[in-house]
Amino acid sequence: MFSWLATGGMILSLLVPTNPVVEFPEPETPPPGQIVIDLVTVNGSGCPAGTAAIAMSADNTAFTVTYSEFIAQVGVGAEPTDWRRNCQLNLRVHVPQGFTYAVAQADYRGFAALADGATGVERANYYFQGMSPTAYSTHTFDGPMVDNWQATDVTDVAALVWHPCGEQRNFNINTELWALAGTSDTSTTTSFMTMDSTDGAISTTYNLAWKTCP
């Protein structure tokens, strides 16, 4: 099962993915040498061309996606469609022969300025090409709030969804930000949610768990 976390106004709730779970023992150390990860396609209103970048950590335990224009807003100065922003990333991880990986933890960060009565939402899911997506995890923040926010999704080892051994399947991430007016006065206030970065690594933050293939 996935973990439940609650942190400072954030409620995290995850469901077990519908993909069959491959039985592996505890994750191992990452493969040696630098893993190459490519950003194949980027789509969505939250990540126009040239506004998303990806990098693999030096120890191959995580990758980070950085956004520069991922913002949802409602109220003064906002267009009617600005309340929701989404980004769909298609990644290719060049997995060394004999290894497989799974996402063990995902950390999402940003900044929120929410008027009294407004609500900010971050939701995301991910999947390997040709496999069923995980259920969306949803994190809600209530106004009034003017502060950084962080949300963490953690997957238990027994529920990890592993990249199929010996195959090349891209990894897809879908992320959304919402700014909901609620009972706030949109004629005098502006509420927004931004995402500064999405980190991927099992010890800290999109954590990657590695295994040798059976």
Coordinates of C-alpha atoms in Angstrom, one line a residue:
M1 CA 0.0 0.0 0.0
F2 CA 1.0 3.6 -0.4
S3 CA 1.7 5.7 2.8
W4 CA -0.5 8.4 4.2
L5 CA 1.2 11.6 5.2
A6 CA -0.2 14.8 6.7
T7 CA 1.9 17.9 6.9
G8 CA 0.8 21.5 7.7
G9 CA -2.5 21.7 6.0
M10 CA -1.6 19.1 3.4
I11 CA -3.5 15.8 3.2
L12 CA -2.0 13.1 1.1
S13 CA -3.9 10.1 0.0
L14 CA -2.7 7.5 -2.5
L15 CA -4.2 4.3 -4.0
V16 CA -2.5 1.2 -5.1
P17 CA -1.8 1.2 -8.9
T18 CA -3.7 -1.2 -11.1
N19 CA -0.5 -2.6 -12.7
P20 CA 0.6 -6.1 -11.5
V21 CA 3.4 -5.8 -9.0
V22 CA 6.7 -7.7 -9.7
E23 CA 8.1 -9.4 -6.7
F24 CA 11.5 -8.0 -5.9
P25 CA 13.5 -8.1 -2.7
E26 CA 14.6 -4.8 -1.0
P27 CA 16.0 -2.2 -3.5
E28 CA 19.7 -2.3 -4.2
T29 CA 22.4 0.4 -4.8
P30 CA 22.1 2.2 -8.1
P31 CA 24.1 1.0 -11.1
P32 CA 27.6 2.5 -11.6
G33 CA 28.3 5.2 -14.1
Q34 CA 26.2 8.2 -14.9
I35 CA 22.6 7.4 -16.0
V36 CA 21.4 9.5 -19.0
I37 CA 17.8 10.8 -18.9
D38 CA 16.2 12.5 -21.8
L39 CA 13.1 14.8 -21.9
V40 CA 11.4 13.4 -25.0
T41 CA 8.2 15.5 -25.1
V42 CA 6.6 18.3 -23.0
N43 CA 3.0 19.2 -23.3
G44 CA 0.6 21.3 -21.3
S45 CA -0.4 24.8 -20.3
G46 CA 1.9 24.7 -17.3
C47 CA 5.1 24.0 -19.2
P48 CA 5.3 25.9 -22.6
A49 CA 8.2 25.0 -24.8
G50 CA 11.5 25.8 -23.2
T51 CA 10.2 26.1 -19.6
A52 CA 10.9 22.6 -18.3
A53 CA 14.3 21.1 -17.7
I54 CA 15.4 17.7 -16.3
A55 CA 18.6 16.5 -14.6
M56 CA 19.7 13.2 -13.1
S57 CA 21.5 13.3 -9.8
A58 CA 25.2 12.4 -9.8
D59 CA 24.6 9.2 -7.7
N60 CA 21.7 8.1 -9.9
T61 CA 19.2 8.0 -7.0
A62 CA 17.0 10.8 -8.3
F63 CA 16.1 13.1 -11.1
T64 CA 14.8 16.7 -10.9
V65 CA 12.4 18.5 -13.2
T66 CA 12.4 22.2 -12.9
Y67 CA 9.6 24.4 -14.2
S68 CA 9.8 28.2 -14.8
E69 CA 6.2 29.1 -15.8
F70 CA 4.0 26.6 -14.0
I71 CA 1.4 28.8 -12.3
A72 CA -2.4 28.6 -11.8
Q73 CA -4.3 31.7 -10.7
V74 CA -7.7 33.1 -10.2
G75 CA -9.1 36.6 -9.5
V76 CA -7.8 40.0 -10.5
G77 CA -5.6 39.9 -13.6
A78 CA -6.3 36.2 -14.3
E79 CA -8.0 34.8 -17.5
P80 CA -11.0 32.5 -17.1
T81 CA -8.8 29.4 -18.0
D82 CA -5.9 30.3 -15.7
W83 CA -7.3 28.5 -12.7
R84 CA -5.9 25.2 -13.9
R85 CA -2.5 24.4 -15.4
N86 CA -1.1 21.0 -16.3
C87 CA 2.1 19.5 -17.6
Q88 CA 2.7 16.1 -19.2
L89 CA 6.3 15.0 -19.4
N90 CA 7.6 12.0 -21.4
L91 CA 11.0 10.9 -20.2
R92 CA 13.4 8.2 -21.5
V93 CA 15.8 6.8 -18.8
H94 CA 18.6 4.9 -20.4
V95 CA 18.7 1.9 -18.1
P96 CA 21.9 -0.1 -18.0
Q97 CA 21.5 -3.7 -19.2
G98 CA 20.5 -6.0 -16.3
F99 CA 18.9 -3.3 -14.2
T100 CA 15.4 -2.0 -13.6
Y101 CA 14.0 1.0 -11.6
A102 CA 10.9 2.2 -9.9
V103 CA 9.8 5.5 -8.4
A104 CA 9.8 5.2 -4.6
Q105 CA 9.1 8.8 -3.6
A106 CA 8.1 12.1 -5.2
D107 CA 8.5 15.6 -3.7
Y108 CA 6.6 18.5 -5.1
R109 CA 7.4 22.1 -4.1
G110 CA 6.2 25.6 -4.9
F111 CA 4.8 28.8 -3.5
A112 CA 1.1 29.7 -2.8
A113 CA -0.6 33.0 -2.3
L114 CA -4.2 32.1 -1.4
A115 CA -6.9 34.6 -0.3
D116 CA -9.2 33.7 2.5
G117 CA -11.7 31.2 1.2
A118 CA -9.6 30.2 -1.8
T119 CA -8.0 26.7 -2.3
G120 CA -4.9 25.5 -4.0
V121 CA -4.5 22.0 -5.3
E122 CA -1.6 20.0 -6.6
R123 CA -2.3 16.5 -8.2
A124 CA -0.1 14.1 -10.1
N125 CA 0.3 10.6 -11.4
Y126 CA 2.8 8.7 -13.4
Y127 CA 3.2 5.5 -15.4
F128 CA 5.5 3.6 -17.8
Q129 CA 4.5 3.5 -21.4
G130 CA 2.0 0.8 -22.1
M131 CA 1.1 0.3 -18.4
S132 CA -1.8 1.6 -16.4
P133 CA -1.3 5.0 -14.7
T134 CA -1.2 5.2 -10.9
A135 CA -4.2 6.8 -9.2
Y136 CA -3.8 10.6 -8.9
S137 CA -2.5 11.8 -5.6
T138 CA -4.1 15.0 -4.5
H139 CA -2.8 17.7 -2.1
T140 CA -4.9 20.5 -1.0
F141 CA -4.0 23.9 0.6
D142 CA -6.5 26.3 2.1
G143 CA -6.3 30.1 2.2
P144 CA -5.5 32.4 3.7
M145 CA -1.9 31.3 2.9
V146 CA 1.2 33.1 1.7
D147 CA 4.0 30.6 2.0
N148 CA 6.1 27.9 0.3
W149 CA 4.4 24.5 0.1
Q150 CA 5.7 21.0 -0.2
A151 CA 3.9 17.6 -0.8
T152 CA 5.4 14.2 -0.7
D153 CA 4.2 10.9 -2.1
V154 CA 5.8 7.7 -0.7
T155 CA 5.4 4.2 -2.1
D156 CA 6.0 1.2 0.1
V157 CA 8.6 -1.2 -1.2
A158 CA 6.0 -4.0 -1.7
A159 CA 3.9 -1.7 -4.0
L160 CA 6.7 -0.4 -6.2
V161 CA 5.9 -0.5 -10.0
W162 CA 9.1 -1.6 -11.8
H163 CA 10.2 -0.8 -15.3
P164 CA 9.9 -4.0 -17.3
C165 CA 13.3 -5.7 -17.5
G166 CA 14.9 -5.8 -21.0
E167 CA 12.5 -3.3 -22.5
Q168 CA 12.6 0.4 -23.4
R169 CA 9.5 2.1 -22.1
N170 CA 9.3 5.8 -21.5
F171 CA 8.2 7.2 -18.2
N172 CA 5.3 9.6 -18.1
I173 CA 4.5 12.2 -15.5
N174 CA 1.2 14.2 -15.3
T175 CA 1.1 17.1 -12.9
E176 CA -1.7 19.7 -12.4
L177 CA -2.0 22.9 -10.3
W178 CA -5.4 24.4 -9.5
A179 CA -6.3 27.7 -8.0
L180 CA -10.0 27.6 -6.9
A181 CA -11.8 30.8 -5.9
G182 CA -14.1 29.2 -3.4
T183 CA -15.7 31.9 -1.3
S184 CA -12.9 34.5 -1.9
D185 CA -13.7 37.8 -3.6
T186 CA -12.2 37.5 -7.0
S187 CA -13.0 41.1 -7.8
T188 CA -10.5 42.4 -5.3
T189 CA -8.0 39.5 -4.7
T190 CA -5.7 37.2 -6.7
S191 CA -4.9 33.7 -5.6
F192 CA -2.2 31.5 -7.2
M193 CA -0.2 28.3 -6.9
T194 CA 3.2 27.8 -8.5
M195 CA 5.5 24.8 -8.8
D196 CA 9.2 25.5 -8.5
S197 CA 10.4 22.0 -9.0
T198 CA 9.6 18.3 -8.9
D199 CA 12.3 16.1 -7.4
G200 CA 12.8 12.5 -8.1
A201 CA 15.1 10.0 -5.4
I202 CA 14.2 6.3 -2.0
S203 CA 16.1 8.3 0.6
T204 CA 15.0 11.9 0.1
T205 CA 12.8 13.1 -2.6
Y206 CA 11.1 11.5 -7.5
N207 CA 13.4 8.9 -5.6
L208 CA 14.5 6.0 -7.8
A209 CA 14.8 2.5 -6.4
W210 CA 17.1 0.2 -8.4
K211 CA 17.2 -3.6 -8.8
T212 CA 19.1 -6.1 -10.8
C213 CA 16.7 -8.0 -13.1
P214 CA 15.8 -11.5 -12.0

